[in-house]
Amino acid sequence: ETDRGDRMRARYVVLANGILTTPKLARIEGMDSFAGKAFHTSRWDYTYDLEGKRVGIIGTGATAVQVVTEIAKVVKELYVFQRTPSTIDVRDQRATTQEEIDIWSKEPGWAKARRERLATISSGRTALQGNDDFLAGRVAQVKERKVYERPLSPEEMIQAQLNTNFRIMEQIRARVDAVVKDPRTAAALKPYYPYGCKRPTFHDEYLPSFNLPHVHLVDTAPLGVRKITPRGVVHDGVEYELDVLIYATGFEWMATGTFNMIVGRDGHTLRDRWREEGVRTFLGLHSHGFPNLFIMSGPQGGGGQFNFTRGLEGHTDYVVWMLQTMKARAAPTVAVRREPEDAYAQHCREADLLTAPLRDCLSYYNGDGKAEPGSLAYYGGPAKWHRLRTEAQATLEPYVFEYADPP
């Protein structure tokens, strides 16, 4: 039922709301009193002209990194209020050539083939080495795989990754020094946490923006902006007068409002059940007590990696497979058993705890340090998730197919 009074019935429900859909606003003293124009980046006012305005932007995450470089071209003054610096890595973007367009137009499935080759790379930062020769299939691999003298334990693998991440962060910090001219600004722009602990960003224009005379970094660490007045933002006793205030404060991760609306067989919403029992799903796609409900890219959902499209394709293929299986069995309803759901939830918890050193900071990956282990993203790796999925599909043991009449 919608807010317009529309009522619809369906045999199956697929939640495909996305994982970053609910805007997040920090609670800042006086934010309602600001007399100028204010909006969240996800509610951008395209009717408002920023040219010649004094603009403040709160937040320096993935959204702000993209916004700052563009609005810096037109505003009079730009104040970037930063609590925590992002990792700004090389993007190395270029235009697609006409030759490539001509070749790909004659190659069926070229985009998926590129994604599958990219999927053989294990981490997002290494994807930078996935050059055109590799993605086009002209070479077999981007680099030689490191071979250890003996198999490493899971804990040793995590430590090896942490060591690599430290070297990556040193490169990123050195890039800041090489690009940003003002030493004080450069120091504030250097990230200090493990690589990947917060969402990595890739941009070649963001750091140079801070060399422009009208772009100012206001370092508000560690607490962030604490006060807003009718005239602007106050920090460390200084009032920054603004015409426009932009909130680039991100989104609630995996907190779509739909979870509060889906009611299961026992009369409880999905959110209520997870609040009472902890987040429990099977493969992130099913939840016990909610038959014929499929959750796309939700909590505990795996199979993807840094290329999110590939993960969504995997979830979509699974839902299609289940609907086809139900049709072949003449089963109008499918539910998931509690035991495999409990086992999967425990696996998610253990995988989260094992890899927690990689996320040793406050970020939406761990609910700003408040999330229960295993309750958000899946950290068992795509290979493990796909193995669990294929086992379930082969045996059908986790599922209960219900029939209108006994088959």
Short mmCIF file of C-alpha atoms in Angstrom, two decimals:
data_model
loop_
_atom_site.label_atom_id
_atom_site.label_comp_id
_atom_site.label_asym_id
_atom_site.label_seq_id
_atom_site.Cartn_x
_atom_site.Cartn_y
_atom_site.Cartn_z
CA GLU A 1 0.00 0.00 0.00
CA THR A 2 1.41 3.39 -0.99
CA ASP A 3 0.97 6.85 0.54
CA ARG A 4 -1.40 7.61 -2.35
CA GLY A 5 -3.78 4.83 -1.41
CA ASP A 6 -2.65 2.38 -4.10
CA ARG A 7 -2.93 -1.26 -3.08
CA MET A 8 -1.09 -4.01 -4.91
CA ARG A 9 -0.81 -7.75 -4.38
CA ALA A 10 2.03 -9.96 -5.53
CA ARG A 11 3.07 -13.54 -4.92
CA TYR A 12 6.75 -12.64 -4.68
CA VAL A 13 8.48 -9.57 -3.28
CA VAL A 14 12.02 -8.57 -4.25
CA LEU A 15 13.63 -5.81 -2.19
CA ALA A 16 16.06 -4.00 -4.49
CA ASN A 17 16.27 -0.67 -2.63
CA GLY A 18 20.05 -0.50 -2.60
CA ILE A 19 22.36 -0.19 0.39
CA LEU A 20 22.90 3.59 0.42
CA THR A 21 19.45 5.10 -0.03
CA THR A 22 18.46 6.75 3.26
CA PRO A 23 20.19 10.16 3.67
CA LYS A 24 22.13 10.63 6.87
CA LEU A 25 22.28 13.98 8.62
CA ALA A 26 24.51 14.77 11.57
CA ARG A 27 22.72 16.42 14.50
CA ILE A 28 24.45 19.76 14.76
CA GLU A 29 23.47 22.52 17.16
CA GLY A 30 21.67 25.31 15.33
CA MET A 31 21.42 23.59 11.95
CA ASP A 32 17.74 24.57 11.68
CA SER A 33 18.61 28.22 12.22
CA PHE A 34 20.78 28.68 9.13
CA ALA A 35 19.25 31.51 7.08
CA GLY A 36 20.88 30.64 3.76
CA LYS A 37 20.22 27.81 1.34
CA ALA A 38 20.86 24.31 2.68
CA PHE A 39 20.39 20.82 1.27
CA HIS A 40 21.74 17.26 1.38
CA THR A 41 23.63 16.11 -1.70
CA SER A 42 20.99 13.44 -2.38
CA ARG A 43 18.34 16.18 -2.41
CA TRP A 44 20.26 18.59 -4.61
CA ASP A 45 18.39 21.75 -5.55
CA TYR A 46 19.06 22.04 -9.28
CA THR A 47 17.08 25.27 -9.46
CA TYR A 48 19.59 27.08 -7.25
CA ASP A 49 22.58 28.73 -8.94
CA LEU A 50 25.84 28.37 -6.98
CA GLU A 51 27.79 30.76 -9.18
CA GLY A 52 29.40 33.56 -7.18
CA LYS A 53 28.17 32.18 -3.84
CA ARG A 54 30.00 31.50 -0.58
CA VAL A 55 29.51 27.78 -0.16
CA GLY A 56 30.27 25.41 2.70
CA ILE A 57 30.22 21.64 2.39
CA ILE A 58 30.21 19.37 5.42
CA GLY A 59 31.76 15.97 4.77
CA THR A 60 34.68 14.69 2.72
CA GLY A 61 33.57 11.18 1.80
CA ALA A 62 32.96 9.64 -1.61
CA THR A 63 30.20 12.11 -2.49
CA ALA A 64 32.06 15.24 -1.43
CA VAL A 65 35.16 14.19 -3.34
CA GLN A 66 33.10 14.33 -6.52
CA VAL A 67 31.15 17.48 -5.61
CA VAL A 68 34.03 19.67 -4.46
CA THR A 69 35.91 19.53 -7.75
CA GLU A 70 32.86 20.59 -9.76
CA ILE A 71 31.42 23.37 -7.62
CA ALA A 72 34.91 24.83 -7.09
CA LYS A 73 34.72 25.87 -10.75
CA VAL A 74 31.83 28.30 -10.18
CA VAL A 75 31.56 29.36 -6.52
CA LYS A 76 33.10 32.52 -5.08
CA GLU A 77 34.44 30.87 -1.93
CA LEU A 78 34.34 27.20 -0.93
CA TYR A 79 34.86 26.00 2.64
CA VAL A 80 35.31 22.23 2.98
CA PHE A 81 34.61 21.14 6.55
CA GLN A 82 36.51 17.92 7.14
CA ARG A 83 36.38 15.67 10.19
CA THR A 84 38.20 12.68 8.64
CA PRO A 85 40.26 12.73 5.43
CA SER A 86 39.44 10.27 2.65
CA THR A 87 41.98 8.18 0.79
CA ILE A 88 42.36 9.91 -2.56
CA ASP A 89 43.91 7.43 -4.95
CA VAL A 90 44.80 7.73 -8.62
CA ARG A 91 41.81 7.45 -10.93
CA ASP A 92 43.63 7.61 -14.27
CA GLN A 93 40.41 8.20 -16.19
CA ARG A 94 40.39 8.63 -19.96
CA ALA A 95 37.87 8.91 -22.74
CA THR A 96 36.78 5.79 -24.61
CA THR A 97 38.23 5.83 -28.10
CA GLN A 98 36.16 5.44 -31.26
CA GLU A 99 38.22 2.37 -32.12
CA GLU A 100 37.17 0.71 -28.86
CA ILE A 101 33.52 1.59 -29.48
CA ASP A 102 33.72 0.03 -32.94
CA ILE A 103 35.33 -3.16 -31.62
CA TRP A 104 32.98 -3.62 -28.65
CA SER A 105 29.88 -3.02 -30.75
CA LYS A 106 30.76 -6.20 -32.65
CA GLU A 107 31.67 -8.26 -29.56
CA PRO A 108 28.62 -9.83 -27.86
CA GLY A 109 28.84 -9.71 -24.05
CA TRP A 110 31.95 -7.53 -24.02
CA ALA A 111 30.95 -5.65 -20.86
CA LYS A 112 30.29 -8.79 -18.82
CA ALA A 113 33.52 -10.35 -20.07
CA ARG A 114 35.46 -7.32 -18.81
CA ARG A 115 33.73 -7.53 -15.42
CA GLU A 116 34.55 -11.23 -15.12
CA ARG A 117 38.21 -10.57 -15.88
CA LEU A 118 38.22 -7.72 -13.36
CA ALA A 119 36.71 -10.13 -10.79
CA THR A 120 39.88 -12.22 -10.83
CA ILE A 121 41.61 -9.32 -9.06
CA SER A 122 41.23 -9.73 -5.31
CA SER A 123 41.17 -6.14 -4.08
CA GLY A 124 39.90 -2.78 -5.18
CA ARG A 125 43.27 -1.03 -5.16
CA THR A 126 44.88 -3.76 -7.28
CA ALA A 127 42.16 -3.12 -9.85
CA LEU A 128 44.17 -0.07 -10.89
CA GLN A 129 46.55 -2.53 -12.51
CA GLY A 130 43.70 -4.01 -14.53
CA ASN A 131 44.75 -2.14 -17.65
CA ASP A 132 43.17 -2.26 -21.08
CA ASP A 133 45.27 -5.20 -22.25
CA PHE A 134 44.11 -7.31 -19.32
CA LEU A 135 40.45 -6.26 -19.43
CA ALA A 136 40.31 -6.85 -23.17
CA GLY A 137 41.77 -10.35 -22.73
CA ARG A 138 45.01 -9.66 -24.61
CA VAL A 139 47.10 -10.73 -21.60
CA ALA A 140 46.27 -13.44 -19.08
CA GLN A 141 46.98 -11.60 -15.81
CA VAL A 142 47.91 -8.19 -14.47
CA LYS A 143 50.90 -9.38 -12.50
CA GLU A 144 52.50 -12.54 -11.18
CA ARG A 145 50.76 -13.88 -8.10
CA LYS A 146 52.81 -13.93 -4.95
CA VAL A 147 53.77 -17.44 -3.86
CA TYR A 148 54.50 -18.12 -0.19
CA GLU A 149 56.87 -20.83 1.04
CA ARG A 150 54.02 -22.44 2.95
CA PRO A 151 50.26 -21.99 3.16
CA LEU A 152 49.36 -19.07 5.41
CA SER A 153 46.76 -19.32 8.16
CA PRO A 154 43.73 -16.99 7.91
CA GLU A 155 45.26 -14.77 10.58
CA GLU A 156 48.57 -14.60 8.69
CA MET A 157 46.72 -13.71 5.50
CA ILE A 158 45.04 -10.81 7.31
CA GLN A 159 48.40 -9.59 8.61
CA ALA A 160 49.93 -9.82 5.14
CA GLN A 161 47.07 -7.75 3.80
CA LEU A 162 47.52 -5.19 6.58
CA ASN A 163 51.19 -4.89 5.64
CA THR A 164 50.24 -4.30 2.02
CA ASN A 165 47.59 -1.80 3.07
CA PHE A 166 50.16 0.19 5.05
CA ARG A 167 52.38 0.48 1.98
CA ILE A 168 49.38 1.63 -0.06
CA MET A 169 48.54 4.30 2.51
CA GLU A 170 52.12 5.55 2.46
CA GLN A 171 51.82 6.00 -1.30
CA ILE A 172 48.51 7.85 -0.90
CA ARG A 173 49.95 10.13 1.78
CA ALA A 174 53.00 10.83 -0.37
CA ARG A 175 50.67 11.80 -3.22
CA VAL A 176 49.08 14.44 -0.97
CA ASP A 177 52.50 15.98 -0.31
CA ALA A 178 53.33 15.92 -4.01
CA VAL A 179 50.11 17.66 -5.07
CA VAL A 180 48.97 20.02 -2.29
CA LYS A 181 51.21 23.08 -1.94
CA ASP A 182 50.28 24.30 1.55
CA PRO A 183 51.97 22.03 4.14
CA ARG A 184 49.29 22.54 6.78
CA THR A 185 46.48 21.69 4.37
CA ALA A 186 48.42 18.68 3.10
CA ALA A 187 48.93 17.36 6.61
CA ALA A 188 45.20 17.54 7.33
CA LEU A 189 44.36 15.75 4.07
CA LYS A 190 46.46 12.67 4.90
CA PRO A 191 44.41 9.63 5.97
CA TYR A 192 45.74 7.80 9.01
CA TYR A 193 43.69 4.55 9.11
CA PRO A 194 44.21 1.19 7.34
CA TYR A 195 43.48 1.21 3.64
CA GLY A 196 39.91 0.17 2.92
CA CYS A 197 38.78 0.82 6.49
CA LYS A 198 36.73 3.66 5.07
CA ARG A 199 35.42 3.71 1.53
CA PRO A 200 38.40 4.35 -0.78
CA THR A 201 38.03 7.09 -3.36
CA PHE A 202 39.74 7.61 -6.69
CA HIS A 203 40.12 11.11 -8.13
CA ASP A 204 42.70 13.16 -10.00
CA GLU A 205 41.19 16.64 -9.47
CA TYR A 206 40.17 16.66 -5.79
CA LEU A 207 43.59 17.28 -4.25
CA PRO A 208 44.56 20.02 -6.77
CA SER A 209 41.34 21.84 -5.83
CA PHE A 210 42.96 22.82 -2.53
CA ASN A 211 45.63 24.77 -4.41
CA LEU A 212 42.96 27.16 -5.67
CA PRO A 213 42.92 30.48 -3.76
CA HIS A 214 39.16 30.36 -3.08
CA VAL A 215 39.03 26.76 -1.78
CA HIS A 216 39.67 26.41 1.95
CA LEU A 217 39.98 23.24 4.04
CA VAL A 218 38.61 23.62 7.57
CA ASP A 219 39.95 20.75 9.66
CA THR A 220 37.31 19.96 12.30
CA ALA A 221 38.91 16.78 13.68
CA PRO A 222 38.16 14.91 15.81
CA LEU A 223 34.55 15.85 16.57
CA GLY A 224 33.45 17.51 13.34
CA VAL A 225 31.25 20.57 13.00
CA ARG A 226 29.51 21.26 16.32
CA LYS A 227 27.63 24.53 15.74
CA ILE A 228 25.75 26.27 12.95
CA THR A 229 24.38 29.81 13.18
CA PRO A 230 21.98 31.77 10.96
CA ARG A 231 25.07 33.15 9.19
CA GLY A 232 27.13 30.00 8.73
CA VAL A 233 29.33 27.43 10.46
CA VAL A 234 31.30 28.01 13.64
CA HIS A 235 34.48 26.07 14.36
CA ASP A 236 37.24 26.75 16.86
CA GLY A 237 35.83 30.21 17.59
CA VAL A 238 35.68 31.27 13.93
CA GLU A 239 32.37 31.88 12.14
CA TYR A 240 32.46 31.10 8.43
CA GLU A 241 29.73 33.16 6.78
CA LEU A 242 27.96 31.26 3.99
CA ASP A 243 25.25 31.72 1.40
CA VAL A 244 24.86 27.95 0.89
CA LEU A 245 25.46 24.96 3.14
CA ILE A 246 25.70 21.53 1.53
CA TYR A 247 25.50 18.38 3.65
CA ALA A 248 27.64 15.64 2.09
CA THR A 249 27.13 13.51 5.17
CA GLY A 250 26.34 10.27 3.40
CA PHE A 251 23.70 7.63 3.93
CA GLU A 252 22.55 5.05 6.43
CA TRP A 253 24.25 1.86 5.24
CA MET A 254 21.89 -1.07 4.74
CA ALA A 255 19.16 0.75 6.64
CA THR A 256 16.48 1.08 4.00
CA GLY A 257 13.11 2.07 5.41
CA THR A 258 11.50 -0.88 3.63
CA PHE A 259 12.78 -3.17 6.38
CA ASN A 260 10.31 -1.42 8.70
CA MET A 261 7.41 -2.17 6.35
CA ILE A 262 7.79 -5.86 5.51
CA VAL A 263 5.66 -7.94 7.89
CA GLY A 264 6.29 -11.67 8.27
CA ARG A 265 4.08 -14.56 9.26
CA ASP A 266 4.35 -13.83 12.97
CA GLY A 267 3.20 -10.22 12.53
CA HIS A 268 6.63 -8.69 13.15
CA THR A 269 8.49 -6.53 10.68
CA LEU A 270 11.86 -7.55 9.33
CA ARG A 271 13.49 -4.77 11.34
CA ASP A 272 11.76 -5.91 14.56
CA ARG A 273 12.91 -9.46 14.10
CA TRP A 274 16.52 -8.45 13.48
CA ARG A 275 16.41 -6.07 16.42
CA GLU A 276 15.20 -8.82 18.76
CA GLU A 277 17.24 -11.77 17.47
CA GLY A 278 20.12 -10.11 15.66
CA VAL A 279 20.45 -9.96 11.89
CA ARG A 280 19.82 -13.44 10.53
CA THR A 281 19.47 -14.36 6.89
CA PHE A 282 20.34 -17.19 4.58
CA LEU A 283 22.83 -15.98 1.97
CA GLY A 284 21.56 -12.47 2.70
CA LEU A 285 18.68 -13.26 0.35
CA HIS A 286 16.14 -15.05 2.57
CA SER A 287 14.92 -14.52 6.11
CA HIS A 288 13.13 -17.19 8.15
CA GLY A 289 9.46 -16.35 8.63
CA PHE A 290 9.28 -14.21 5.49
CA PRO A 291 8.37 -16.61 2.67
CA ASN A 292 8.65 -15.50 -0.95
CA LEU A 293 10.74 -12.50 0.10
CA PHE A 294 14.07 -11.95 -1.65
CA ILE A 295 16.49 -9.30 -0.36
CA MET A 296 18.92 -7.92 -2.93
CA SER A 297 22.27 -6.57 -1.69
CA GLY A 298 21.09 -6.46 1.91
CA PRO A 299 22.82 -7.36 5.19
CA GLN A 300 24.96 -10.52 4.96
CA GLY A 301 24.55 -10.61 1.18
CA GLY A 302 27.70 -11.84 -0.53
CA GLY A 303 28.97 -12.82 -3.94
CA GLY A 304 30.18 -9.39 -4.95
CA GLN A 305 33.36 -7.42 -4.60
CA PHE A 306 34.49 -3.89 -5.40
CA ASN A 307 32.56 -4.11 -8.69
CA PHE A 308 29.05 -3.92 -7.26
CA THR A 309 27.36 -4.64 -10.59
CA ARG A 310 28.74 -8.16 -10.58
CA GLY A 311 27.33 -8.84 -7.13
CA LEU A 312 23.89 -7.60 -8.19
CA GLU A 313 24.01 -9.83 -11.25
CA GLY A 314 24.75 -12.81 -9.01
CA HIS A 315 21.78 -12.02 -6.77
CA THR A 316 19.53 -11.51 -9.78
CA ASP A 317 20.57 -14.83 -11.31
CA TYR A 318 19.83 -16.53 -7.98
CA VAL A 319 16.33 -15.04 -7.71
CA VAL A 320 15.57 -16.06 -11.30
CA TRP A 321 16.82 -19.58 -10.55
CA MET A 322 14.59 -19.82 -7.47
CA LEU A 323 11.49 -18.62 -9.34
CA GLN A 324 12.18 -21.15 -12.09
CA THR A 325 12.69 -23.90 -9.50
CA MET A 326 9.41 -23.05 -7.81
CA LYS A 327 7.61 -23.08 -11.15
CA ALA A 328 9.09 -26.47 -12.07
CA ARG A 329 8.01 -27.91 -8.71
CA ALA A 330 4.60 -26.24 -8.89
CA ALA A 331 5.34 -24.71 -5.48
CA PRO A 332 3.78 -21.27 -4.98
CA THR A 333 5.74 -20.61 -1.77
CA VAL A 334 9.32 -21.02 -0.61
CA ALA A 335 10.63 -20.48 2.89
CA VAL A 336 14.00 -21.04 4.48
CA ARG A 337 14.65 -23.32 7.45
CA ARG A 338 15.87 -21.80 10.69
CA GLU A 339 18.87 -24.14 11.15
CA PRO A 340 20.73 -23.21 7.95
CA GLU A 341 19.91 -19.57 8.59
CA ASP A 342 21.42 -19.78 12.08
CA ALA A 343 24.51 -21.50 10.70
CA TYR A 344 24.94 -18.88 8.00
CA ALA A 345 24.52 -16.03 10.50
CA GLN A 346 27.20 -17.59 12.70
CA HIS A 347 29.50 -17.91 9.68
CA CYS A 348 28.95 -14.21 8.92
CA ARG A 349 29.84 -13.32 12.50
CA GLU A 350 33.05 -15.38 12.45
CA ALA A 351 34.12 -13.95 9.09
CA ASP A 352 33.52 -10.41 10.36
CA LEU A 353 35.56 -10.99 13.51
CA LEU A 354 38.42 -12.59 11.58
CA THR A 355 38.74 -9.68 9.17
CA ALA A 356 37.96 -6.93 11.73
CA PRO A 357 41.61 -5.71 11.88
CA LEU A 358 41.16 -4.53 8.27
CA ARG A 359 38.39 -2.20 9.48
CA ASP A 360 40.04 -0.79 12.60
CA CYS A 361 38.34 2.60 12.47
CA LEU A 362 34.86 4.10 12.67
CA SER A 363 33.04 3.83 9.35
CA TYR A 364 29.74 2.69 7.94
CA TYR A 365 31.36 -0.69 7.28
CA ASN A 366 31.05 -1.38 11.02
CA GLY A 367 28.11 0.87 11.84
CA ASP A 368 30.47 3.52 13.23
CA GLY A 369 31.78 0.88 15.62
CA LYS A 370 28.31 0.01 16.98
CA ALA A 371 27.21 -2.84 14.72
CA GLU A 372 27.15 -6.41 15.95
CA PRO A 373 29.73 -8.58 14.13
CA GLY A 374 28.19 -10.17 11.06
CA SER A 375 25.16 -7.89 10.96
CA LEU A 376 26.12 -5.74 7.98
CA ALA A 377 28.24 -6.68 4.98
CA TYR A 378 29.46 -10.19 4.23
CA TYR A 379 33.19 -10.58 4.87
CA GLY A 380 33.69 -14.24 4.00
CA GLY A 381 34.80 -13.48 0.45
CA PRO A 382 32.96 -14.01 -2.86
CA ALA A 383 34.35 -17.52 -3.45
CA LYS A 384 33.03 -18.79 -0.09
CA TRP A 385 29.60 -17.21 -0.63
CA HIS A 386 29.25 -18.69 -4.09
CA ARG A 387 30.26 -22.09 -2.72
CA LEU A 388 27.53 -21.90 -0.07
CA ARG A 389 25.05 -20.77 -2.71
CA THR A 390 25.83 -23.57 -5.16
CA GLU A 391 25.65 -26.18 -2.36
CA ALA A 392 22.20 -24.91 -1.40
CA GLN A 393 21.04 -24.95 -4.99
CA ALA A 394 22.35 -28.47 -5.53
CA THR A 395 20.80 -30.01 -2.40
CA LEU A 396 17.80 -27.72 -1.79
CA GLU A 397 18.18 -28.66 1.89
CA PRO A 398 17.89 -25.11 3.29
CA TYR A 399 14.50 -24.55 1.63
CA VAL A 400 10.93 -25.48 2.42
CA PHE A 401 8.73 -25.60 -0.67
CA GLU A 402 5.09 -25.26 0.24
CA TYR A 403 2.26 -26.43 -1.97
CA ALA A 404 -1.37 -25.43 -2.23
CA ASP A 405 -2.14 -29.13 -2.63
CA PRO A 406 0.29 -31.97 -1.84
CA PRO A 407 2.37 -32.78 -5.00
#
